[in-house]
Tab-separated table of C-alpha atoms and ligand atoms in Angstrom:
chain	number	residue	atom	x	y	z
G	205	UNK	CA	-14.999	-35.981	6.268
G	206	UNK	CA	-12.351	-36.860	3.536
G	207	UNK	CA	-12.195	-39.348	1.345
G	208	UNK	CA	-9.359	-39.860	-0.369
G	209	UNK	CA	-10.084	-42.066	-3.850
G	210	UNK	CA	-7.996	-44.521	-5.466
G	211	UNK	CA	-8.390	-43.236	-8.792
G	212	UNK	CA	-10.609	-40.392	-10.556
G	213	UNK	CA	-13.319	-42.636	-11.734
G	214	UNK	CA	-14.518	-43.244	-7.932
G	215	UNK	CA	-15.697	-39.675	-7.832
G	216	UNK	CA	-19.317	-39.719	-9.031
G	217	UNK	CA	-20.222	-42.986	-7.011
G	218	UNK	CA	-18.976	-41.385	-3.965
G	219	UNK	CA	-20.920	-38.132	-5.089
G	220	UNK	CA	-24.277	-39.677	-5.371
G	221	UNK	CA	-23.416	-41.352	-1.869
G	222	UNK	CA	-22.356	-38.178	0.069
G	223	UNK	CA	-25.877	-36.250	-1.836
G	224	UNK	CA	-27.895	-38.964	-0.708
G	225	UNK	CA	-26.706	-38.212	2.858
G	226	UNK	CA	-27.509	-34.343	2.321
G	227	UNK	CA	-23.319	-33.655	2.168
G	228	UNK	CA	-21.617	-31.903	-0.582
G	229	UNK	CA	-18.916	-33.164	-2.168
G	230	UNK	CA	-15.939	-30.990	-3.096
G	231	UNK	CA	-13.083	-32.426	-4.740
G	232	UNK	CA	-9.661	-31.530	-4.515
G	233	UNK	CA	-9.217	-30.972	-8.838
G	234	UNK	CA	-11.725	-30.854	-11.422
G	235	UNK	CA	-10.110	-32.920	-13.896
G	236	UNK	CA	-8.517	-35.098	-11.682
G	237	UNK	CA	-10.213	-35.536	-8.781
G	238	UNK	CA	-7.776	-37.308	-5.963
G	239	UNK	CA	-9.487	-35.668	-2.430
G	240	UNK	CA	-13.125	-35.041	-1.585
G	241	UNK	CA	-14.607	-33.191	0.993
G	242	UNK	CA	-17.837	-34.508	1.860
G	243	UNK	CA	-19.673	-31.306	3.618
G	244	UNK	CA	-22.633	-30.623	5.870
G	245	UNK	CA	-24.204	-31.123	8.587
G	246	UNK	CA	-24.975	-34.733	9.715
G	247	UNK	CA	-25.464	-36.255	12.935
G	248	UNK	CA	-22.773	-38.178	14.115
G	249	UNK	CA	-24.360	-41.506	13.205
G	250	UNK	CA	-25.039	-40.930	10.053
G	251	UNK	CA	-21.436	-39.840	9.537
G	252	UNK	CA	-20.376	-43.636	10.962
G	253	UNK	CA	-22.866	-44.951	8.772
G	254	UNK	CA	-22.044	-43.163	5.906
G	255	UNK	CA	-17.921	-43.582	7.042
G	256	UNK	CA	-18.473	-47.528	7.178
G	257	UNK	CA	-19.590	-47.400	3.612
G	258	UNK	CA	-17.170	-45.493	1.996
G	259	UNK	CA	-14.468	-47.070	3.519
G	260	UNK	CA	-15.540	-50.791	2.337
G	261	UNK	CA	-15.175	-49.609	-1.196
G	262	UNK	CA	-12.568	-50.580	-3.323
G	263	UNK	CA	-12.138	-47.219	-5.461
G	264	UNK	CA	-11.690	-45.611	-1.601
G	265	UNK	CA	-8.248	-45.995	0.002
G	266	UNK	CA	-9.001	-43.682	3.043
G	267	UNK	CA	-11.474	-41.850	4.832
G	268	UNK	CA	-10.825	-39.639	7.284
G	269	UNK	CA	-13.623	-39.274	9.822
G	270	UNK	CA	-13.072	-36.013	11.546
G	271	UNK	CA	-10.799	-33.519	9.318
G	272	UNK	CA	-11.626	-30.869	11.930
G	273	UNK	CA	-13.760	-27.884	11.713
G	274	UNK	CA	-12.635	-26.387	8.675
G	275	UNK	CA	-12.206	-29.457	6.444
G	276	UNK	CA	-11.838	-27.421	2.907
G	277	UNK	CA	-8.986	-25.403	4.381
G	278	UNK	CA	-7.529	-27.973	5.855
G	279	UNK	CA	-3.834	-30.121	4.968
G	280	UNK	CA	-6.011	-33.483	5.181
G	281	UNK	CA	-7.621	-31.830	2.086
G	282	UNK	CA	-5.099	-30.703	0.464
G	283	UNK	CA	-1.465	-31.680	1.812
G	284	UNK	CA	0.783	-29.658	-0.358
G	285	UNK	CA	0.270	-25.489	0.227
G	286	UNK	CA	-2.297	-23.720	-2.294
G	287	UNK	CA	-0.831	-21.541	-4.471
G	288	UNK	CA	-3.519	-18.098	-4.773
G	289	UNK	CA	-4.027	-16.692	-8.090
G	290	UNK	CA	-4.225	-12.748	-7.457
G	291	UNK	CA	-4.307	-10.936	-10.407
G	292	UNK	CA	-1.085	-11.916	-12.515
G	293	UNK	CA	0.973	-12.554	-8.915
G	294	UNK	CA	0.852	-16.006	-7.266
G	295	UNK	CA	0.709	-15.927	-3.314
G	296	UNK	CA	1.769	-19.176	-1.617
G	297	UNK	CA	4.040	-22.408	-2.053
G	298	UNK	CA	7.007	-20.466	-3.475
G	299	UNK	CA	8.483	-16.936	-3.064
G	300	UNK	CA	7.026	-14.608	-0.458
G	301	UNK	CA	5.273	-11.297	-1.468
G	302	UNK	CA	5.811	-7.949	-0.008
G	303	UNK	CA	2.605	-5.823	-0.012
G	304	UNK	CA	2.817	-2.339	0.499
G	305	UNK	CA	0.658	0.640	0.589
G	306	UNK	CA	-1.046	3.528	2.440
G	307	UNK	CA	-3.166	2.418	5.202
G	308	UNK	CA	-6.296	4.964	3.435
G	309	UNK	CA	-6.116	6.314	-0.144
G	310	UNK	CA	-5.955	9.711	0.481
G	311	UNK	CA	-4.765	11.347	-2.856
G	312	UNK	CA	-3.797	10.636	-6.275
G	313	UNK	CA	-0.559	12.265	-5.321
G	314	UNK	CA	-0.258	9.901	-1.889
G	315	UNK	CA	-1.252	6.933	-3.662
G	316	UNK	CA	1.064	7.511	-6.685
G	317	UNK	CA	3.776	7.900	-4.767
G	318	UNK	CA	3.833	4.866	-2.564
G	319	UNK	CA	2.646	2.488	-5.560
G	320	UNK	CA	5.868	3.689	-7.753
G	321	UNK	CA	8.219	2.994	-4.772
G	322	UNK	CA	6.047	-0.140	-4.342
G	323	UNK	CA	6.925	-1.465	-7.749
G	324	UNK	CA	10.218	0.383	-7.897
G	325	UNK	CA	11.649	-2.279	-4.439
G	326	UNK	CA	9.888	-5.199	-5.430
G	327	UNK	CA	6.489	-5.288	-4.093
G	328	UNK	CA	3.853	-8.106	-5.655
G	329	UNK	CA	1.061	-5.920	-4.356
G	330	UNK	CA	-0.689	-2.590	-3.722
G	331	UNK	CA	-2.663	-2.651	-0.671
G	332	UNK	CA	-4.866	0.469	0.252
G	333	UNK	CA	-8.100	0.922	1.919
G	334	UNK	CA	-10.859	2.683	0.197
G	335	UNK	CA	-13.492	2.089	2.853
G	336	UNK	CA	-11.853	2.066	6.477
G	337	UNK	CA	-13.490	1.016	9.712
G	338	UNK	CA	-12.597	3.172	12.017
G	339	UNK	CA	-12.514	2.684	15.875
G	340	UNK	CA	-14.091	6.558	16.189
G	341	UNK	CA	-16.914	7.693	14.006
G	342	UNK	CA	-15.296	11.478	13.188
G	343	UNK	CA	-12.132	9.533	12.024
G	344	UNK	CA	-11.204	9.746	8.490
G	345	UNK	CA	-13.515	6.857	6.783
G	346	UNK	CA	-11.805	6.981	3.688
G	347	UNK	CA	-12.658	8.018	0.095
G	348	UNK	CA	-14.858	5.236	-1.155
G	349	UNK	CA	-15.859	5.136	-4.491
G	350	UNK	CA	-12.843	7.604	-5.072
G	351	UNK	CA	-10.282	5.996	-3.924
G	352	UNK	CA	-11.553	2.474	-5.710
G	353	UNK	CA	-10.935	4.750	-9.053
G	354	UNK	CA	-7.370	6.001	-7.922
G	355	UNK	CA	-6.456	2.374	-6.991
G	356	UNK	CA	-7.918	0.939	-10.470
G	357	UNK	CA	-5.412	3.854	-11.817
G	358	UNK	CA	-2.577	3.299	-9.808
G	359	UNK	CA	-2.755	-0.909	-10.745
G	360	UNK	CA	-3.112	0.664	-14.693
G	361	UNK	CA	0.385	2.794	-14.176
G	362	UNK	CA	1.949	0.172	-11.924
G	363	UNK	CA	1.019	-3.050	-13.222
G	364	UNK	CA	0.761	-4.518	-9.401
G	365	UNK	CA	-2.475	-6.270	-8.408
G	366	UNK	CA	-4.662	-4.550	-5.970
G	367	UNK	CA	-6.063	-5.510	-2.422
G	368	UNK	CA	-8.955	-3.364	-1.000
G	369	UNK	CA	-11.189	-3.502	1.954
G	370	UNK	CA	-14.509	-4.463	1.928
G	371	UNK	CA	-17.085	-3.778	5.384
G	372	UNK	CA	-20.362	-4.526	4.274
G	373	UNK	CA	-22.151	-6.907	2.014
G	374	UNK	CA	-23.560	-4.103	0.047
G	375	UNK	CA	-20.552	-2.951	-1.443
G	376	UNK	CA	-18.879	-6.855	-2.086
G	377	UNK	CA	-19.952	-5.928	-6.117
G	378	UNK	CA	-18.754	-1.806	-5.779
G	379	UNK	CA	-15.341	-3.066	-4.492
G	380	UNK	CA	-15.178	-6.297	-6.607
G	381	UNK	CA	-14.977	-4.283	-9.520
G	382	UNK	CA	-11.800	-2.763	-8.872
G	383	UNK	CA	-9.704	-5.544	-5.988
G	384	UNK	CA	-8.103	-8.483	-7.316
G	385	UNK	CA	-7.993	-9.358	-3.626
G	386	UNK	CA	-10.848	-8.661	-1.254
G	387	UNK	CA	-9.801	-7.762	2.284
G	388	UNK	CA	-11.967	-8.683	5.258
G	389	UNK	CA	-10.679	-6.499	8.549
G	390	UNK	CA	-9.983	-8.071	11.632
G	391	UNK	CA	-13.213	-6.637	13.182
G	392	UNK	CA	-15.432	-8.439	10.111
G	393	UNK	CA	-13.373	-11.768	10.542
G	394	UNK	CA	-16.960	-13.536	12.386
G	395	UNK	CA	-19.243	-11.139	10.482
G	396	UNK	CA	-20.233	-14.212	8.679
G	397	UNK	CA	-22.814	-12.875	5.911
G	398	UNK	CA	-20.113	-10.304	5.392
G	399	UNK	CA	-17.927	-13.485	4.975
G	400	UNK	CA	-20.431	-15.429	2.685
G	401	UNK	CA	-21.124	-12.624	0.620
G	402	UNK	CA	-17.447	-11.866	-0.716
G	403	UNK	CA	-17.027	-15.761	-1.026
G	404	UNK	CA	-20.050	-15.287	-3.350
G	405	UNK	CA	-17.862	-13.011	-5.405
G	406	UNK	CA	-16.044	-15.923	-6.556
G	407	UNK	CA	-12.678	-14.106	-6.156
G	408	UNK	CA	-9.488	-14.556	-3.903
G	409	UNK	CA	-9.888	-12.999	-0.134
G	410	UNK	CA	-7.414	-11.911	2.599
G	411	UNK	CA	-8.688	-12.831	5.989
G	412	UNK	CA	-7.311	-11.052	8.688
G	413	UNK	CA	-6.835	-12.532	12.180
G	414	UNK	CA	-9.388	-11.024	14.467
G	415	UNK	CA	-8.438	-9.118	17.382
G	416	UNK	CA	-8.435	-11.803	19.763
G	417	UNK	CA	-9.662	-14.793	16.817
G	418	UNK	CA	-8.026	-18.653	18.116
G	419	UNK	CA	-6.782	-19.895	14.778
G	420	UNK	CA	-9.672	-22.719	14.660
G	421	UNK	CA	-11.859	-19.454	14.530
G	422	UNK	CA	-9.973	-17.985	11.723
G	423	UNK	CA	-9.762	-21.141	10.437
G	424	UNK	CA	-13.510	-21.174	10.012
G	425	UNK	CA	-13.873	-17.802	8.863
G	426	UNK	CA	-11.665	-18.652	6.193
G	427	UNK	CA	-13.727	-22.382	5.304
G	428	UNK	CA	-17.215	-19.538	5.420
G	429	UNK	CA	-14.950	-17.620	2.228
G	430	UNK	CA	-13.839	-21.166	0.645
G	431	UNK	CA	-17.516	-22.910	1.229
G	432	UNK	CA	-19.076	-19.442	-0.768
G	433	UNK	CA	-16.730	-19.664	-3.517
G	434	UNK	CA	-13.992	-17.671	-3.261
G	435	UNK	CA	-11.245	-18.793	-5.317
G	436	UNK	CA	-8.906	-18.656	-2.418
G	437	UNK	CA	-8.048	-17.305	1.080
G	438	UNK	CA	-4.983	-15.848	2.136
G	439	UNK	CA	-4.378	-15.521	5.984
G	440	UNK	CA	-3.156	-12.218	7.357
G	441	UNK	CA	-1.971	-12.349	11.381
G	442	UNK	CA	-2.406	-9.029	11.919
G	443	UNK	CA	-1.578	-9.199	16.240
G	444	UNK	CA	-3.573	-9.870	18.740
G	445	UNK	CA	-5.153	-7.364	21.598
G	446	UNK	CA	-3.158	-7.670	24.246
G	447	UNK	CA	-1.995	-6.016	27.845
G	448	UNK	CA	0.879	-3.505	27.216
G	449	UNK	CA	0.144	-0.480	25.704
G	450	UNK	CA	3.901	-0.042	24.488
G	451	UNK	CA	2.637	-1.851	21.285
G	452	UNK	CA	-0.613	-1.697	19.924
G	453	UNK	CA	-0.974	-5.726	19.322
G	454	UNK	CA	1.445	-8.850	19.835
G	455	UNK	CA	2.369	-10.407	16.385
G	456	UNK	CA	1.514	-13.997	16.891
G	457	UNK	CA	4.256	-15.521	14.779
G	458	UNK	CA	3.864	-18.589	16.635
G	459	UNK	CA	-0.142	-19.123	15.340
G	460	UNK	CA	0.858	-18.037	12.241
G	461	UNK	CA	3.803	-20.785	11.707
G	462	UNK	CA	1.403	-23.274	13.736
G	463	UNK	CA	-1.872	-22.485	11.691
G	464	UNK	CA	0.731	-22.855	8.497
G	465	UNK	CA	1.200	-26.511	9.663
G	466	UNK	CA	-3.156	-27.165	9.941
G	467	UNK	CA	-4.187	-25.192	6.518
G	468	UNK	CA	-2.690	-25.148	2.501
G	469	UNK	CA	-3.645	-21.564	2.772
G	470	UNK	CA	-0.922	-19.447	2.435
G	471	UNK	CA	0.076	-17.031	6.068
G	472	UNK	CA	1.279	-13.420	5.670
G	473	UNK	CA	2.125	-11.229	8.574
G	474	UNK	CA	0.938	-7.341	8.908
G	475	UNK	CA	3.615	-6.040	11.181
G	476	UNK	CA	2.168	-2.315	10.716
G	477	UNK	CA	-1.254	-3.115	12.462
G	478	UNK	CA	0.733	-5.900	15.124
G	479	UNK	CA	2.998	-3.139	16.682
G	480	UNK	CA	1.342	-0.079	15.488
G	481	UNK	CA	5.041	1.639	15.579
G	482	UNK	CA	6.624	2.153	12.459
G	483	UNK	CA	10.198	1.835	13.914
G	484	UNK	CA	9.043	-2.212	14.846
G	485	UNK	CA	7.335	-2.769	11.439
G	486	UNK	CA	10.737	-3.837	9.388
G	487	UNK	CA	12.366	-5.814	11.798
G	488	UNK	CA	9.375	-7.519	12.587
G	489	UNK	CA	8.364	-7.934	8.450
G	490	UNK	CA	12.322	-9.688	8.733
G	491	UNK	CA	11.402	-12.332	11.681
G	492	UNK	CA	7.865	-12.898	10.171
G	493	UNK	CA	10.044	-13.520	6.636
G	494	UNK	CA	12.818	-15.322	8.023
G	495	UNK	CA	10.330	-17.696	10.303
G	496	UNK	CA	8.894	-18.575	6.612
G	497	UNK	CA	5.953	-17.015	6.273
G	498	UNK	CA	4.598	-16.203	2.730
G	499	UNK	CA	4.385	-12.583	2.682
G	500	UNK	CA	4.523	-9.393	4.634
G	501	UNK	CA	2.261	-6.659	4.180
G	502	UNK	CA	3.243	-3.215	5.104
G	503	UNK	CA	1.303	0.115	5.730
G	504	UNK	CA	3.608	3.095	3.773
G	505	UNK	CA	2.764	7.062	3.952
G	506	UNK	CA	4.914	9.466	1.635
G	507	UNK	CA	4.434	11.350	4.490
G	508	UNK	CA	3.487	9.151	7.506
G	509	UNK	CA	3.121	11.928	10.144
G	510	UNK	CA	0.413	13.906	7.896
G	511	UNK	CA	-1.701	10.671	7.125
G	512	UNK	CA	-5.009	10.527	7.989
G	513	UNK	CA	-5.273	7.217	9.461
G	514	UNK	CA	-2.241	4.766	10.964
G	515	UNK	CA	0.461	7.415	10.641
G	516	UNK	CA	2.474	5.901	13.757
G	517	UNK	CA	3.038	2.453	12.183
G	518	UNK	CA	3.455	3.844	8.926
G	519	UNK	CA	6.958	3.536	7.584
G	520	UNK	CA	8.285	5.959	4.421
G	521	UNK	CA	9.460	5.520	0.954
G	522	UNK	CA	12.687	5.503	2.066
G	523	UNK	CA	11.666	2.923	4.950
G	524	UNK	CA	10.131	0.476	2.597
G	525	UNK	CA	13.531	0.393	0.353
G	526	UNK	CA	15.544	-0.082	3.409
G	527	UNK	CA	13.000	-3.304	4.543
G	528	UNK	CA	13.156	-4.607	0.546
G	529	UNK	CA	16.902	-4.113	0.717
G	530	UNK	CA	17.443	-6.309	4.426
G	531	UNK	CA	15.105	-8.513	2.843
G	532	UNK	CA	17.497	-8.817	-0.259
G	533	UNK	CA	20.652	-9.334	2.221
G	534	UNK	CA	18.885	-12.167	3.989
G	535	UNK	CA	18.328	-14.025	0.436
G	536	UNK	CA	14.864	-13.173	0.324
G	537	UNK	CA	13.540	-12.620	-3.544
G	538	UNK	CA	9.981	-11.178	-3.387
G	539	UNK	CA	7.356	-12.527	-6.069
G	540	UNK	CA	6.105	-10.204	-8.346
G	541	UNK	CA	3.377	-10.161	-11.137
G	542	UNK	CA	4.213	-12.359	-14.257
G	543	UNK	CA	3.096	-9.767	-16.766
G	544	UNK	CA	3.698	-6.506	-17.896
G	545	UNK	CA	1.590	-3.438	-17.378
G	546	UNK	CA	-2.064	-4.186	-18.312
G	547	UNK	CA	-3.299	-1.769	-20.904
G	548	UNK	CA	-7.271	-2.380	-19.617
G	549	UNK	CA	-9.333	1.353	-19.533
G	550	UNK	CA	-9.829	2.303	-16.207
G	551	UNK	CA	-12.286	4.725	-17.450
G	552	UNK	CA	-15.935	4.583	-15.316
G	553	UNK	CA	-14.382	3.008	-12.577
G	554	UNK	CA	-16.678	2.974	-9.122
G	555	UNK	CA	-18.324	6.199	-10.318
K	630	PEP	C1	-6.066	-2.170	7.713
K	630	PEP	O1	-5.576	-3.087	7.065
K	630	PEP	O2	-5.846	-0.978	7.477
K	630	PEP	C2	-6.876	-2.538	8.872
K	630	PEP	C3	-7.880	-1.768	9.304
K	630	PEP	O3	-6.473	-3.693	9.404
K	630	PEP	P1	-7.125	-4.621	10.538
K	630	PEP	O4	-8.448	-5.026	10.020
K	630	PEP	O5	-6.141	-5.733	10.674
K	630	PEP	O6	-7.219	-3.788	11.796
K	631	MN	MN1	-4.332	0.652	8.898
């Protein structure tokens, strides 16, 4: 439940109330506490019981019984949008962000190349996958460790905050070291160890839509990530499975805009993986922009019919300057990092 509190001082009496019922009690600010979220299981007459009491308190003006299944990600929790903290970039309640990158690290000279023409349209982010899970075991996996070091490079030279993959709990620390965003696939979205494991990390997460994920389910993947710790969650529709084989998903847009209006969390749209053609993935970027969204993020290849993985929905340099310069014609100005090139060694990095 929620309990919204008259002023800051009610917070440690409603504390030691929700503890005493076995809840924990998250609240909405540290130094001014305004919201709670009183979490746990409890059976549901305990939850009246507990309910009644709050709500005959004076320093309680509401209490809202049944938040739904994701209370911490939820508007009753927090009405206004959540800004995310990535790195020196902001994602959520303001300007959009275009994210761009190669859909594996192949090469320093790959990488390179995409993250300059990243920077050089706009981009807030560098998005490229280290580790990959891969439909077919003899496809390219990616270069692990390797291509954590180029992308801790590539962030040094560009200055734009990286987003990386993660697939298994063993390597949350391996790829924490390098990502200022943790990505969890659309195949891991219910692998929920997996999901409480990067929350552990205590850093900000994109959470893809699974394949064929309602957006309550996503919704409680991402409440898994928030109840763990991470220090944010941003949503990713990514398309859903669906019956024509034309495209390789159907970009929701719809969930996304609706799941906008249940969560603060901010909803980006991955038209790359949604149509899986690359001559879909600006025009769709511009709808998934123009609908309001808070982001795109875009899979780009120097080279996209010699990539090893995604080549079809990969769009070129050229492509991605053409998408940030429709963008610009349809007033769209893309957030970008607040602060110069960081000067931080990237020496040692995930060897
Ligand atoms: C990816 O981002 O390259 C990827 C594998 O995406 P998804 O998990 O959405 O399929
Ligand atoms: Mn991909």
């Amino acid at each position: 439940m929620i309990v919204v509190l008259a002023g800051a001082s009610g917070f440690p009496p409603v504390r030691a109330l929700a503890r005493r019922a076995g809840l924990r009690c998250v609240p909405d600010s540290a130094d001014a506490p305004h919201r709670l979220a009183l979490v746990g299981a409890l059976s549901s007459a305990a939850r009246d019981e507990l309910a009644a009491a709050l709500e005959a308190r004076p320093d309680v003006t509401d209490v809202i019984r049944d938040p739904g299944s994701a209370p911490l990600a939820s508007r009753h929790f927090r009405p206004e949008p959540s800004v995310v903290p990535v790195g020196p970039l902001s994602i959520g309640g303001g300007a959009p962000v275009l994210a761009a990158g190669p859909c594996a690290v192949e090469s320093r000279e790959q990488l390179m190349a995409v993250a300059e023409a990243a920077v050089r349209v706009g981009a807030g982010l560098l998005r490229g996958g280290a580790f990959k899970p891969r439909t077919s075991p003899y496809a390219f996996q990616g270069l692990g460790p390797e291509g954590l070091r180029l992308l801790a490079e590539a962030r040094q030279q560009t200055g734009l905050p990286v987003a990386t993959e993660v697939l298994a709990a063993e390597q949350v620390d391996l790829v924490a070291e390098v990502a200022d965003l943790l990505q969890i696939g659309a195949r891991n979205m219910q692998n929920y160890a997996l999901l409480a494991a990067v929350g552990a990390a205590g850093k900000p997460v994109l959470l893809k839509r699974g394949l064929g994920a309602t957006l309550d389910e996503w919704l409680m993947a991402a409440e898994y990530l928030l109840a763990t710790g991470a220090t944010g969650v941003v949503l990713c529709e990514r398309g859903l499975r669906h019956f024509d084989p034309q495209t390789r998903n159907i970009l929701d847009l719809a969930g996304a805009l609706a799941v906008k209006s249940l969560t603060h969390l901010p909803v980006i749209a991955d038209p790359s993986h949604a149509t899986g053609r690359r001559d879909l993935v600006a025009p769709m970027a511009l709808a998934a922009l123009a609908a309001g969204l808070d982001g795109v993020i875009v899979e780009v290849h120097p080279d996209p019919d010699r990539a090893l993985s995604d080549g079809a929905q990969s769009i070129d340099l050229g492509g991605l300057a053409d998408l940030a310069q429709r963008a610009a014609a349809m007033g769209v100005s893309f957030a970008t990092p607040s602060v110069g090139r960081p000067s931080a060694s990237v020496e040692g990095w995930g060897r």
